[in-house]
CSV table of C-alpha atoms in Angstrom, one decimal:
chain,number,residue,atom,x,y,z
A,1115,UNK,CA,0.0,0.0,0.1
A,1116,UNK,CA,1.5,3.5,-1.0
A,1117,UNK,CA,2.3,5.8,1.9
A,1118,UNK,CA,0.0,8.2,0.1
A,1119,UNK,CA,-2.7,6.3,1.5
A,1120,UNK,CA,-1.7,5.1,4.7
A,1121,UNK,CA,-2.7,6.5,8.6
A,1122,UNK,CA,1.1,5.7,9.5
A,1123,UNK,CA,2.0,9.7,10.0
A,1124,UNK,CA,-1.0,10.1,11.8
A,1125,UNK,CA,-0.7,7.0,14.2
A,1126,UNK,CA,2.8,8.1,14.9
A,1127,UNK,CA,1.9,11.2,16.2
A,1128,UNK,CA,-0.7,9.8,18.3
A,1129,UNK,CA,0.2,9.1,21.8
A,1130,UNK,CA,-2.1,6.8,24.1
A,1131,UNK,CA,-3.3,7.6,27.6
A,1132,UNK,CA,-3.0,4.5,29.4
A,1133,UNK,CA,-2.9,0.8,28.2
A,1134,UNK,CA,-5.6,-1.0,26.2
A,1135,UNK,CA,-6.0,-4.2,25.0
A,1136,UNK,CA,-4.7,-4.9,21.7
A,1137,UNK,CA,-6.4,-7.5,19.0
A,1138,UNK,CA,-9.5,-9.0,20.5
A,1139,UNK,CA,-12.7,-9.9,18.9
A,1140,UNK,CA,-15.1,-9.2,17.1
A,1141,UNK,CA,-13.7,-7.1,14.5
A,1142,UNK,CA,-15.7,-3.7,15.0
A,1143,UNK,CA,-15.5,-0.5,13.0
A,1144,UNK,CA,-16.1,2.9,14.6
A,1145,UNK,CA,-17.3,5.4,11.9
A,1146,UNK,CA,-17.2,9.3,12.6
A,1147,UNK,CA,-18.7,11.2,9.5
A,1148,UNK,CA,-16.5,13.8,9.7
A,1149,UNK,CA,-12.8,14.6,9.2
A,1150,UNK,CA,-10.0,13.1,11.6
A,1151,UNK,CA,-9.3,16.5,13.1
A,1152,UNK,CA,-12.7,17.0,14.3
A,1153,UNK,CA,-13.3,13.2,15.2
A,1154,UNK,CA,-10.2,13.5,17.5
A,1155,UNK,CA,-11.6,16.5,19.4
A,1156,UNK,CA,-14.7,14.8,20.2
A,1157,UNK,CA,-14.6,12.8,23.8
A,1158,UNK,CA,-17.0,10.4,22.7
A,1159,UNK,CA,-15.2,8.9,20.2
A,1160,UNK,CA,-12.3,8.6,22.6
A,1161,UNK,CA,-14.6,7.1,25.3
A,1162,UNK,CA,-16.2,4.5,22.8
A,1163,UNK,CA,-13.2,3.1,21.7
A,1164,UNK,CA,-11.8,2.7,25.3
A,1165,UNK,CA,-15.2,1.0,26.5
A,1166,UNK,CA,-15.0,-1.5,23.6
A,1167,UNK,CA,-11.2,-2.2,23.7
A,1168,UNK,CA,-11.7,-2.6,27.8
A,1169,UNK,CA,-14.2,-5.2,26.7
A,1170,UNK,CA,-11.9,-6.9,24.4
A,1171,UNK,CA,-13.1,-6.2,21.0
A,1172,UNK,CA,-10.9,-5.3,18.1
A,1173,UNK,CA,-12.3,-1.7,17.5
A,1174,UNK,CA,-10.7,0.4,14.7
A,1175,UNK,CA,-11.7,3.8,13.8
A,1176,UNK,CA,-12.9,5.3,10.5
A,1177,UNK,CA,-13.1,9.1,9.5
A,1178,UNK,CA,-14.7,10.8,6.3
A,1179,UNK,CA,-11.0,12.1,5.6
A,1180,UNK,CA,-8.2,12.2,4.7
A,1181,UNK,CA,-8.6,8.2,4.1
A,1182,UNK,CA,-12.0,7.1,4.5
A,1183,UNK,CA,-11.5,3.5,3.3
A,1184,UNK,CA,-9.0,2.2,5.8
A,1185,UNK,CA,-8.9,2.2,9.5
A,1186,UNK,CA,-6.6,4.2,11.4
A,1187,UNK,CA,-5.3,1.4,13.2
A,1188,UNK,CA,-3.9,-0.9,10.8
A,1189,UNK,CA,-4.9,0.6,7.3
A,1190,UNK,CA,-7.7,-2.3,7.2
A,1191,UNK,CA,-9.8,-1.7,4.2
A,1192,UNK,CA,-13.6,-1.3,5.5
A,1193,UNK,CA,-14.6,-4.4,3.4
A,1194,UNK,CA,-13.0,-6.4,6.1
A,1195,UNK,CA,-15.9,-5.1,8.6
A,1196,UNK,CA,-19.1,-6.8,9.2
A,1197,UNK,CA,-20.3,-4.5,11.8
A,1198,UNK,CA,-20.3,-0.5,11.7
A,1199,UNK,CA,-21.1,1.7,14.4
A,1200,UNK,CA,-21.4,5.3,14.1
A,1201,UNK,CA,-21.2,8.7,16.1
A,1202,UNK,CA,-24.0,10.9,14.8
A,1203,UNK,CA,-23.5,14.2,16.8
A,1204,UNK,CA,-25.3,16.8,14.9
A,1205,UNK,CA,-27.9,16.8,12.1
A,1206,UNK,CA,-25.8,17.1,9.1
A,1207,UNK,CA,-23.8,14.1,10.1
A,1208,UNK,CA,-26.7,12.2,9.1
A,1209,UNK,CA,-26.3,13.0,5.5
A,1210,UNK,CA,-22.7,12.8,5.8
A,1211,UNK,CA,-23.0,9.0,7.1
A,1212,UNK,CA,-24.9,8.1,3.9
A,1213,UNK,CA,-22.3,9.6,1.6
A,1214,UNK,CA,-19.6,7.6,3.4
A,1215,UNK,CA,-21.7,4.3,2.7
A,1216,UNK,CA,-22.2,5.1,-0.5
A,1217,UNK,CA,-18.4,5.7,-1.3
A,1218,UNK,CA,-17.8,2.0,0.4
A,1219,UNK,CA,-20.9,0.8,-2.0
A,1220,UNK,CA,-22.6,-0.3,1.3
A,1221,UNK,CA,-26.3,-0.3,0.9
A,1222,UNK,CA,-27.8,2.5,2.8
A,1223,UNK,CA,-30.9,1.2,4.1
A,1224,UNK,CA,-31.2,-1.8,6.7
A,1225,UNK,CA,-33.8,-3.7,4.3
A,1226,UNK,CA,-31.2,-3.5,1.2
A,1227,UNK,CA,-28.5,-4.5,3.6
A,1228,UNK,CA,-30.5,-7.4,4.8
A,1229,UNK,CA,-31.5,-8.8,1.3
A,1230,UNK,CA,-27.9,-8.3,0.2
A,1231,UNK,CA,-26.0,-9.6,3.3
A,1232,UNK,CA,-24.1,-6.2,3.9
A,1233,UNK,CA,-22.7,-5.1,7.1
A,1234,UNK,CA,-24.7,-4.4,10.1
A,1235,UNK,CA,-24.9,-0.6,10.8
A,1236,UNK,CA,-25.7,0.8,14.5
A,1237,UNK,CA,-25.7,4.7,15.1
A,1238,UNK,CA,-25.2,6.5,18.4
A,1239,UNK,CA,-24.3,9.9,19.5
A,1240,UNK,CA,-25.7,13.3,20.0
A,1241,UNK,CA,-28.7,12.9,17.7
A,1242,UNK,CA,-30.1,9.8,19.4
A,1243,UNK,CA,-30.8,12.1,22.5
A,1244,UNK,CA,-33.1,14.7,20.2
A,1245,UNK,CA,-34.6,13.1,17.3
A,1246,UNK,CA,-33.2,9.4,16.3
A,1247,UNK,CA,-36.5,9.3,13.7
A,1248,UNK,CA,-34.6,10.3,10.7
A,1249,UNK,CA,-32.2,7.4,11.0
A,1250,UNK,CA,-34.7,4.6,11.3
A,1251,UNK,CA,-34.8,3.9,7.3
A,1252,UNK,CA,-31.0,3.0,7.5
A,1253,UNK,CA,-29.8,1.9,11.0
A,1254,UNK,CA,-30.2,-1.7,12.0
A,1255,UNK,CA,-29.9,-0.2,15.6
A,1256,UNK,CA,-29.9,3.1,17.5
A,1257,UNK,CA,-28.4,3.3,20.9
A,1258,UNK,CA,-30.4,6.0,22.7
A,1259,UNK,CA,-28.5,8.1,25.3
A,1260,UNK,CA,-25.1,7.6,27.2
A,1261,UNK,CA,-23.1,4.4,26.4
A,1262,UNK,CA,-22.0,3.4,29.9
A,1263,UNK,CA,-25.1,1.6,31.0
A,1264,UNK,CA,-25.5,0.0,27.6
A,1265,UNK,CA,-22.0,-1.2,26.5
A,1266,UNK,CA,-22.3,-4.7,27.9
A,1267,UNK,CA,-25.5,-5.7,26.7
A,1268,UNK,CA,-24.3,-4.5,23.1
A,1269,UNK,CA,-20.9,-6.0,23.3
A,1270,UNK,CA,-22.6,-9.3,24.2
A,1271,UNK,CA,-25.4,-9.1,21.5
A,1272,UNK,CA,-23.0,-8.9,18.8
A,1273,UNK,CA,-20.6,-11.4,20.1
A,1274,UNK,CA,-23.7,-13.7,20.0
A,1275,UNK,CA,-24.4,-12.5,16.5
A,1276,UNK,CA,-21.2,-13.7,15.1
A,1277,UNK,CA,-21.2,-16.9,16.9
A,1278,UNK,CA,-24.5,-17.4,15.5
A,1279,UNK,CA,-23.3,-16.9,11.7
A,1280,UNK,CA,-24.6,-13.4,11.3
A,1281,UNK,CA,-28.4,-14.2,12.3
A,1282,UNK,CA,-29.4,-10.5,12.0
A,1283,UNK,CA,-33.0,-11.4,13.1
A,1284,UNK,CA,-31.3,-12.8,16.4
A,1285,UNK,CA,-29.1,-9.5,16.8
A,1286,UNK,CA,-32.1,-7.4,16.4
A,1287,UNK,CA,-34.3,-9.2,18.9
A,1288,UNK,CA,-31.3,-9.4,21.6
A,1289,UNK,CA,-30.6,-5.6,21.3
A,1290,UNK,CA,-34.4,-4.9,21.4
A,1291,UNK,CA,-34.6,-6.5,25.2
A,1292,UNK,CA,-32.8,-3.4,26.3
A,1293,UNK,CA,-35.3,-0.4,26.4
A,1294,UNK,CA,-32.1,1.8,25.3
A,1295,UNK,CA,-32.1,0.3,21.8
A,1296,UNK,CA,-34.4,1.3,19.2
A,1297,UNK,CA,-34.1,-1.2,16.5
A,1298,UNK,CA,-36.0,0.0,13.3
A,1299,UNK,CA,-36.4,-3.7,11.9
A,1300,UNK,CA,-38.6,-4.7,14.9
A,1301,UNK,CA,-39.8,-1.1,15.8
A,1302,UNK,CA,-40.4,1.0,13.0
A,1303,UNK,CA,-43.8,-0.7,11.9
A,1304,UNK,CA,-45.3,-0.3,15.4
A,1305,UNK,CA,-44.2,3.0,15.2
A,1306,UNK,CA,-45.7,4.2,12.1
A,1307,UNK,CA,-48.9,2.5,12.9
A,1308,UNK,CA,-48.9,4.7,16.4
A,1309,UNK,CA,-48.2,2.0,18.9
A,1310,UNK,CA,-46.0,3.1,21.8
A,1311,UNK,CA,-42.6,1.4,22.0
A,1312,UNK,CA,-41.5,2.5,25.6
A,1313,UNK,CA,-37.9,3.0,24.6
A,1314,UNK,CA,-35.9,5.4,26.9
A,1315,UNK,CA,-32.7,7.0,26.6
A,1316,UNK,CA,-29.9,5.8,29.0
A,1317,UNK,CA,-28.4,8.3,31.1
A,1318,UNK,CA,-25.6,7.9,33.3
A,1319,UNK,CA,-26.2,9.4,36.4
A,1320,UNK,CA,-22.6,8.5,38.1
A,1321,UNK,CA,-20.2,9.7,36.3
A,1322,UNK,CA,-17.3,8.0,38.2
A,1323,UNK,CA,-18.4,5.3,36.0
A,1324,UNK,CA,-17.7,7.4,32.9
A,1325,UNK,CA,-14.0,7.4,31.2
A,1326,UNK,CA,-14.1,11.0,31.3
A,1327,UNK,CA,-10.8,11.7,29.6
A,1328,UNK,CA,-9.0,11.4,26.4
A,1329,UNK,CA,-7.9,8.2,25.0
A,1330,UNK,CA,-5.0,9.9,22.9
A,1331,UNK,CA,-3.4,13.1,22.5
A,1332,UNK,CA,-2.4,14.4,19.0
A,1333,UNK,CA,-1.4,17.7,17.3
A,1334,UNK,CA,-3.9,16.6,14.5
A,1335,UNK,CA,-7.0,17.8,16.2
A,1336,UNK,CA,-8.9,21.0,16.2
A,1337,UNK,CA,-7.7,21.0,20.0
A,1338,UNK,CA,-4.0,20.1,19.1
A,1339,UNK,CA,-2.0,18.2,21.7
A,1340,UNK,CA,-4.6,18.5,24.2
A,1341,UNK,CA,-6.0,16.0,26.9
A,1342,UNK,CA,-9.7,16.5,27.5
A,1343,UNK,CA,-11.3,16.0,30.5
A,1344,UNK,CA,-15.0,15.9,31.4
A,1345,UNK,CA,-16.3,17.7,34.3
A,1346,UNK,CA,-20.3,17.6,33.8
A,1347,UNK,CA,-23.1,16.4,31.8
A,1348,UNK,CA,-26.4,18.2,31.4
A,1349,UNK,CA,-27.1,21.9,32.3
A,1350,UNK,CA,-28.2,23.6,35.0
A,1351,UNK,CA,-29.5,26.4,32.7
A,1352,UNK,CA,-32.9,26.2,31.0
A,1353,UNK,CA,-32.0,28.2,27.7
A,1354,UNK,CA,-35.3,27.4,25.7
A,1355,UNK,CA,-33.6,27.0,22.5
A,1356,UNK,CA,-31.1,24.6,23.7
A,1357,UNK,CA,-31.1,20.8,23.3
A,1358,UNK,CA,-28.7,20.0,26.1
A,1359,UNK,CA,-31.1,20.8,29.4
A,1360,UNK,CA,-34.0,19.4,27.3
A,1361,UNK,CA,-32.7,16.3,25.8
A,1362,UNK,CA,-29.3,15.1,27.8
A,1363,UNK,CA,-30.4,14.4,30.9
A,1364,UNK,CA,-30.3,16.2,34.5
A,1365,UNK,CA,-27.2,18.2,35.4
A,1366,UNK,CA,-24.6,15.6,36.9
A,1367,UNK,CA,-20.9,16.4,37.9
A,1368,UNK,CA,-18.0,14.0,37.6
A,1369,UNK,CA,-16.3,13.8,41.0
A,1370,UNK,CA,-13.9,16.5,41.7
A,1371,UNK,CA,-11.2,13.7,42.8
A,1372,UNK,CA,-11.4,12.2,39.3
A,1373,UNK,CA,-11.3,15.4,37.4
A,1374,UNK,CA,-7.7,16.9,39.6
A,1375,UNK,CA,-6.2,13.2,39.3
A,1376,UNK,CA,-6.7,13.3,35.4
A,1377,UNK,CA,-5.3,16.9,35.2
A,1378,UNK,CA,-2.5,16.0,37.4
A,1379,UNK,CA,-1.6,13.2,35.0
A,1380,UNK,CA,-1.9,15.2,32.0
A,1381,UNK,CA,1.6,16.4,31.6
A,1382,UNK,CA,2.9,13.2,31.8
A,1383,UNK,CA,1.0,11.8,28.9
A,1384,UNK,CA,2.7,14.5,26.5
A,1385,UNK,CA,-0.5,17.2,26.5
A,1386,UNK,CA,0.6,20.8,26.0
A,1387,UNK,CA,-3.0,21.9,26.9
A,1388,UNK,CA,-6.1,20.8,28.9
A,1389,UNK,CA,-9.4,21.1,27.6
A,1390,UNK,CA,-12.3,21.2,30.0
A,1391,UNK,CA,-15.3,19.7,28.4
A,1392,UNK,CA,-18.5,20.6,30.0
A,1393,UNK,CA,-21.9,22.2,28.9
A,1394,UNK,CA,-20.8,25.2,31.1
A,1395,UNK,CA,-17.3,25.1,32.3
A,1396,UNK,CA,-18.2,27.6,35.3
A,1397,UNK,CA,-21.2,25.8,36.5
A,1398,UNK,CA,-18.8,23.0,37.9
A,1399,UNK,CA,-19.2,23.5,41.5
A,1400,UNK,CA,-15.0,22.9,42.1
A,1401,UNK,CA,-14.1,25.1,39.0
A,1402,UNK,CA,-11.7,26.9,41.6
A,1403,UNK,CA,-10.2,23.6,42.2
A,1404,UNK,CA,-9.7,22.9,38.8
A,1405,UNK,CA,-8.0,26.6,37.8
A,1406,UNK,CA,-5.6,26.0,41.1
A,1407,UNK,CA,-4.5,22.4,39.7
A,1408,UNK,CA,-4.0,24.1,36.4
A,1409,UNK,CA,-1.9,26.7,37.6
A,1410,UNK,CA,0.3,24.0,39.8
A,1411,UNK,CA,0.7,22.2,36.6
A,1412,UNK,CA,2.1,24.8,34.8
A,1413,UNK,CA,0.0,23.7,31.5
A,1414,UNK,CA,-2.5,25.8,29.2
A,1415,UNK,CA,-6.0,25.3,29.4
A,1416,UNK,CA,-9.1,26.1,27.5
A,1417,UNK,CA,-13.0,25.7,28.3
A,1418,UNK,CA,-15.5,24.1,25.9
A,1419,UNK,CA,-18.1,26.6,27.0
A,1420,UNK,CA,-17.9,29.7,29.0
A,1421,UNK,CA,-21.2,31.9,29.9
A,1422,UNK,CA,-20.5,35.6,30.7
A,1423,UNK,CA,-22.2,35.3,34.1
A,1424,UNK,CA,-20.0,32.8,35.6
A,1425,UNK,CA,-17.1,34.0,34.2
A,1426,UNK,CA,-14.4,34.7,37.0
A,1427,UNK,CA,-11.2,36.9,37.1
A,1428,UNK,CA,-9.4,33.8,37.7
A,1429,UNK,CA,-10.5,32.3,34.7
A,1430,UNK,CA,-9.8,35.0,32.4
A,1431,UNK,CA,-6.4,35.0,34.1
A,1432,UNK,CA,-5.8,31.4,33.5
A,1433,UNK,CA,-7.0,31.6,30.0
A,1434,UNK,CA,-4.5,34.8,29.2
A,1435,UNK,CA,-1.5,32.7,30.9
A,1436,UNK,CA,-2.4,30.0,28.6
A,1437,UNK,CA,-1.7,32.3,25.8
A,1438,UNK,CA,-5.4,32.9,24.5
A,1439,UNK,CA,-6.1,36.0,23.3
A,1440,UNK,CA,-9.7,35.6,22.0
A,1441,UNK,CA,-12.4,35.6,24.4
A,1442,UNK,CA,-15.8,33.7,22.6
A,1443,UNK,CA,-18.9,34.8,24.5
A,1444,UNK,CA,-22.8,34.3,23.2
A,1445,UNK,CA,-25.1,37.1,23.9
A,1446,UNK,CA,-27.6,35.6,21.3
A,1447,UNK,CA,-28.9,39.1,20.9
A,1448,UNK,CA,-28.1,42.7,21.5
A,1449,UNK,CA,-31.5,43.5,23.3
A,1450,UNK,CA,-31.7,42.8,27.1
A,1451,UNK,CA,-35.3,41.7,27.3
A,1452,UNK,CA,-35.2,39.2,24.4
A,1453,UNK,CA,-31.7,37.8,25.7
A,1454,UNK,CA,-33.7,37.3,29.1
A,1455,UNK,CA,-36.2,35.4,27.2
A,1456,UNK,CA,-33.4,33.5,25.7
A,1457,UNK,CA,-32.4,32.3,29.1
A,1458,UNK,CA,-29.6,34.6,29.7
A,1459,UNK,CA,-30.6,37.4,31.8
A,1460,UNK,CA,-27.5,39.3,31.9
A,1461,UNK,CA,-27.4,43.0,30.5
A,1462,UNK,CA,-25.2,44.8,28.1
A,1463,UNK,CA,-23.6,46.5,30.9
A,1464,UNK,CA,-22.5,43.4,32.4
A,1465,UNK,CA,-21.0,41.9,29.0
A,1466,UNK,CA,-19.4,44.9,28.7
A,1467,UNK,CA,-17.8,44.9,32.0
A,1468,UNK,CA,-16.7,41.4,31.6
A,1469,UNK,CA,-15.1,42.1,28.4
A,1470,UNK,CA,-13.2,45.0,29.8
A,1471,UNK,CA,-11.9,42.7,32.5
A,1472,UNK,CA,-10.9,40.2,29.7
A,1473,UNK,CA,-9.0,43.1,28.2
A,1474,UNK,CA,-7.0,44.0,31.6
A,1475,UNK,CA,-6.2,40.3,31.8
A,1476,UNK,CA,-4.9,40.1,28.2
A,1477,UNK,CA,-7.4,39.6,26.2
A,1478,UNK,CA,-7.0,41.3,22.8
A,1479,UNK,CA,-10.1,39.8,20.8
A,1480,UNK,CA,-13.7,39.1,21.5
A,1481,UNK,CA,-15.9,36.7,19.0
A,1482,UNK,CA,-19.5,37.2,19.9
A,1483,UNK,CA,-22.5,34.6,18.7
A,1484,UNK,CA,-25.8,36.1,17.9
A,1485,UNK,CA,-29.0,34.3,16.5
A,1486,UNK,CA,-31.5,35.4,13.7
A,1487,UNK,CA,-34.7,34.5,13.5
A,1488,UNK,CA,-35.3,34.3,17.2
A,1489,UNK,CA,-39.0,34.2,18.2
A,1490,UNK,CA,-40.8,37.8,18.7
A,1491,UNK,CA,-37.7,39.1,17.2
A,1492,UNK,CA,-38.7,42.5,15.9
A,1493,UNK,CA,-37.1,45.1,13.6
A,1494,UNK,CA,-36.0,47.0,16.8
A,1495,UNK,CA,-34.4,44.0,18.4
A,1496,UNK,CA,-31.9,44.0,15.1
A,1497,UNK,CA,-31.0,47.5,15.3
A,1498,UNK,CA,-30.3,47.1,19.1
A,1499,UNK,CA,-28.0,44.3,18.1
A,1500,UNK,CA,-26.2,46.5,15.5
A,1501,UNK,CA,-26.1,49.4,18.3
A,1502,UNK,CA,-24.7,46.7,20.8
A,1503,UNK,CA,-21.9,45.5,18.7
A,1504,UNK,CA,-20.7,48.8,17.7
A,1505,UNK,CA,-20.9,49.9,21.6
A,1506,UNK,CA,-18.7,47.0,22.4
A,1507,UNK,CA,-15.9,47.8,20.0
A,1508,UNK,CA,-15.7,51.5,21.3
A,1509,UNK,CA,-16.2,50.6,25.0
A,1510,UNK,CA,-13.9,47.6,25.0
A,1511,UNK,CA,-11.3,48.4,22.7
A,1512,UNK,CA,-11.2,44.6,21.9
A,1513,UNK,CA,-11.2,43.7,18.2
A,1514,UNK,CA,-14.6,42.1,17.3
A,1515,UNK,CA,-16.1,39.2,15.4
A,1516,UNK,CA,-19.9,39.0,15.6
A,1517,UNK,CA,-20.9,35.5,14.0
A,1518,UNK,CA,-24.3,35.2,13.3
A,1519,UNK,CA,-26.4,31.7,13.1
A,1520,UNK,CA,-30.2,31.2,12.4
A,1521,UNK,CA,-32.5,30.1,14.9
A,1522,UNK,CA,-33.7,26.6,14.4
A,1523,UNK,CA,-36.3,25.1,16.5
A,1524,UNK,CA,-35.6,21.7,17.8
A,1525,UNK,CA,-37.7,18.9,19.0
A,1526,UNK,CA,-38.4,18.3,23.0
A,1527,UNK,CA,-37.1,22.0,23.4
A,1528,UNK,CA,-39.3,24.7,25.3
A,1529,UNK,CA,-39.2,26.7,21.7
A,1530,UNK,CA,-40.0,23.7,19.3
A,1531,UNK,CA,-43.0,24.9,18.2
A,1532,UNK,CA,-41.8,28.3,17.1
A,1533,UNK,CA,-41.4,29.3,13.5
A,1534,UNK,CA,-38.0,28.8,11.5
A,1535,UNK,CA,-37.5,32.1,9.2
A,1536,UNK,CA,-37.9,32.5,5.7
A,1537,UNK,CA,-35.1,33.2,3.6
A,1538,UNK,CA,-36.7,36.5,2.8
A,1539,UNK,CA,-36.9,37.3,6.3
A,1540,UNK,CA,-33.5,36.3,7.0
A,1541,UNK,CA,-32.0,38.4,4.4
A,1542,UNK,CA,-33.9,41.4,5.4
A,1543,UNK,CA,-32.5,41.4,8.9
A,1544,UNK,CA,-28.7,40.8,7.4
A,1545,UNK,CA,-29.3,43.9,5.1
A,1546,UNK,CA,-30.2,45.6,8.1
A,1547,UNK,CA,-27.8,44.9,10.3
A,1548,UNK,CA,-25.1,45.7,7.8
A,1549,UNK,CA,-26.6,48.9,6.9
A,1550,UNK,CA,-27.0,50.1,10.5
A,1551,UNK,CA,-23.3,49.3,11.1
A,1552,UNK,CA,-21.9,50.9,8.5
A,1553,UNK,CA,-23.9,53.8,9.7
A,1554,UNK,CA,-22.0,53.8,12.9
A,1555,UNK,CA,-18.7,53.9,11.3
A,1556,UNK,CA,-17.1,51.6,13.8
A,1557,UNK,CA,-13.6,50.1,12.5
A,1558,UNK,CA,-12.1,46.8,13.8
A,1559,UNK,CA,-15.6,45.0,13.7
A,1560,UNK,CA,-16.0,41.6,11.4
A,1561,UNK,CA,-19.5,40.6,10.4
A,1562,UNK,CA,-19.9,36.6,9.6
A,1563,UNK,CA,-23.1,35.7,8.4
A,1564,UNK,CA,-24.7,32.1,8.1
A,1565,UNK,CA,-25.5,30.1,5.0
A,1566,UNK,CA,-29.6,29.8,5.0
A,1567,UNK,CA,-29.1,26.7,2.8
A,1568,UNK,CA,-27.4,25.3,5.7
A,1569,UNK,CA,-29.8,26.3,8.5
A,1570,UNK,CA,-32.6,25.1,6.3
A,1571,UNK,CA,-30.9,21.3,6.1
A,1572,UNK,CA,-30.4,21.2,9.6
A,1573,UNK,CA,-34.2,21.9,10.4
A,1574,UNK,CA,-35.4,19.3,7.6
A,1575,UNK,CA,-33.2,16.9,9.4
A,1576,UNK,CA,-34.0,17.8,12.7
A,1577,UNK,CA,-37.6,17.4,12.2
A,1578,UNK,CA,-37.6,14.0,10.1
A,1579,UNK,CA,-40.2,11.6,10.9
A,1580,UNK,CA,-39.7,7.9,11.4
A,1581,UNK,CA,-38.9,6.1,8.0
A,1582,UNK,CA,-37.9,9.5,6.1
A,1583,UNK,CA,-35.9,9.8,3.1
A,1584,UNK,CA,-32.6,12.0,4.0
A,1585,UNK,CA,-31.6,12.4,0.3
A,1586,UNK,CA,-31.4,16.2,-0.3
A,1587,UNK,CA,-31.6,18.0,-3.5
A,1588,UNK,CA,-32.9,21.3,-4.5
A,1589,UNK,CA,-35.9,19.9,-5.5
A,1590,UNK,CA,-36.7,17.4,-2.9
A,1591,UNK,CA,-36.6,17.4,0.8
A,1592,UNK,CA,-37.0,15.3,3.7
A,1593,UNK,CA,-40.8,15.4,4.7
A,1594,UNK,CA,-41.5,16.7,8.0
A,1595,UNK,CA,-44.4,17.5,9.8
A,1596,UNK,CA,-43.6,18.6,13.3
A,1597,UNK,CA,-46.9,17.6,15.2
A,1598,UNK,CA,-46.4,14.1,13.9
A,1599,UNK,CA,-42.7,14.2,14.7
A,1600,UNK,CA,-43.6,15.1,18.4
A,1601,UNK,CA,-46.1,12.4,18.3
A,1602,UNK,CA,-43.8,9.7,17.2
A,1603,UNK,CA,-41.0,10.8,19.7
A,1604,UNK,CA,-43.8,10.1,22.4
A,1605,UNK,CA,-44.6,7.0,21.0
A,1606,UNK,CA,-40.9,6.0,21.1
A,1607,UNK,CA,-40.8,7.0,24.9
A,1608,UNK,CA,-38.9,10.3,25.0
A,1609,UNK,CA,-40.1,12.6,27.6
A,1610,UNK,CA,-38.6,16.2,28.1
A,1611,UNK,CA,-36.2,16.1,31.4
A,1612,UNK,CA,-36.5,19.9,32.2
A,1613,UNK,CA,-38.3,20.9,35.1
A,1614,UNK,CA,-40.4,23.6,33.4
A,1615,UNK,CA,-40.7,26.1,30.7
A,1616,UNK,CA,-39.3,29.1,32.6
A,1617,UNK,CA,-36.8,31.9,31.0
A,1618,UNK,CA,-33.7,30.6,32.7
A,1619,UNK,CA,-31.6,31.1,35.9
């Protein structure tokens, strides 16, 4: 095999964290439908690989690029694998996975694969918490929720499948015995006919049972040379647009002693940077201990998410000491009242105060995330956002990037019933923002506007019905009926786990 098509250079740069069994059985392809650099920044990829290897499974990784046809571990061709499981984190990953199957000449649907005795395809990941219905035409099984509670059942079922010469029906039936598996070949007909399935998301409440750390450290990651450490799952906040508090289980924290132990070991593994993984890093009860330990270890740190009202001087100091010069924040809108309805009850004054403090600590640039098309958003809200961006630049002196996305209502969230904006509406608001920011004459502001096509695709994928066709062209989109999707999710057994529809805390 030519060196041009080999993962050898990538393997040489990977540093494993701890010892894991080699070899094993069965041969199992772990598919991530994005590039290697993105996948290696996803702690879920690390955790699933570790869990399977610890159970003696010969797991090997496949990424969409640069070499999708061969495994990272051994350059083994995908044709050697009878079992594929894919991590589908975001809606566009669904169609990305289908494109990989097409490239591999593996039939996309479970019906076609059964007819042609093609590989089994299982799916898990973030989409399984929100709306897994769109995958029901394609996946042999979908693991719902956290993996820790269901790995043993899955591995036992797969080994039984191989012992019985690839008996698909036996595998489907065995997996369906566990309520945290949605098995379309068994369940789809019942669901379409309106019969309840009583499936449930597996939620790991005791995070001491979770791996919670990197399996590899590599410079070829969007978090280069970083050791990732998980501190929390779920979110205490109740932002009504967000799927995390609505879909991913109650807030639960990883024990302080385990987190600090992992941080202590980071440099031993050759990490140059520590990555704290949590929906909101500042909400971790022992974040001050984390910061103190980071300083003792003299290692750089980054936080996956920072909320302005939980941002402390100590956090800003450790970020600056780590060489970070850009602070990313998400005001969502320039209007205080609309921001409060988004679950973020902090004012323009507080935002500017925090950004000024950041500049004092050595930060030179801010990247602010805003949304267009929020529920009840008016022209005045758009004008206020333009004024606010200009105000931030003038008052703080920070170079300012204002990055806009389009609000996409997601199933199971409090704002699921709100409208998705039309192209005309978004274009009008975009022109208004540009025009009014130009009027201010403010320099040092960069505006980044979203792709409506991508947001529209995300919306359609988010609201797929069971047995939907995910093939997108300009003339054909996945059919979606939000009322029926909500009904099918109820039949599946999904329940919202947020306590109420409040505006946030």
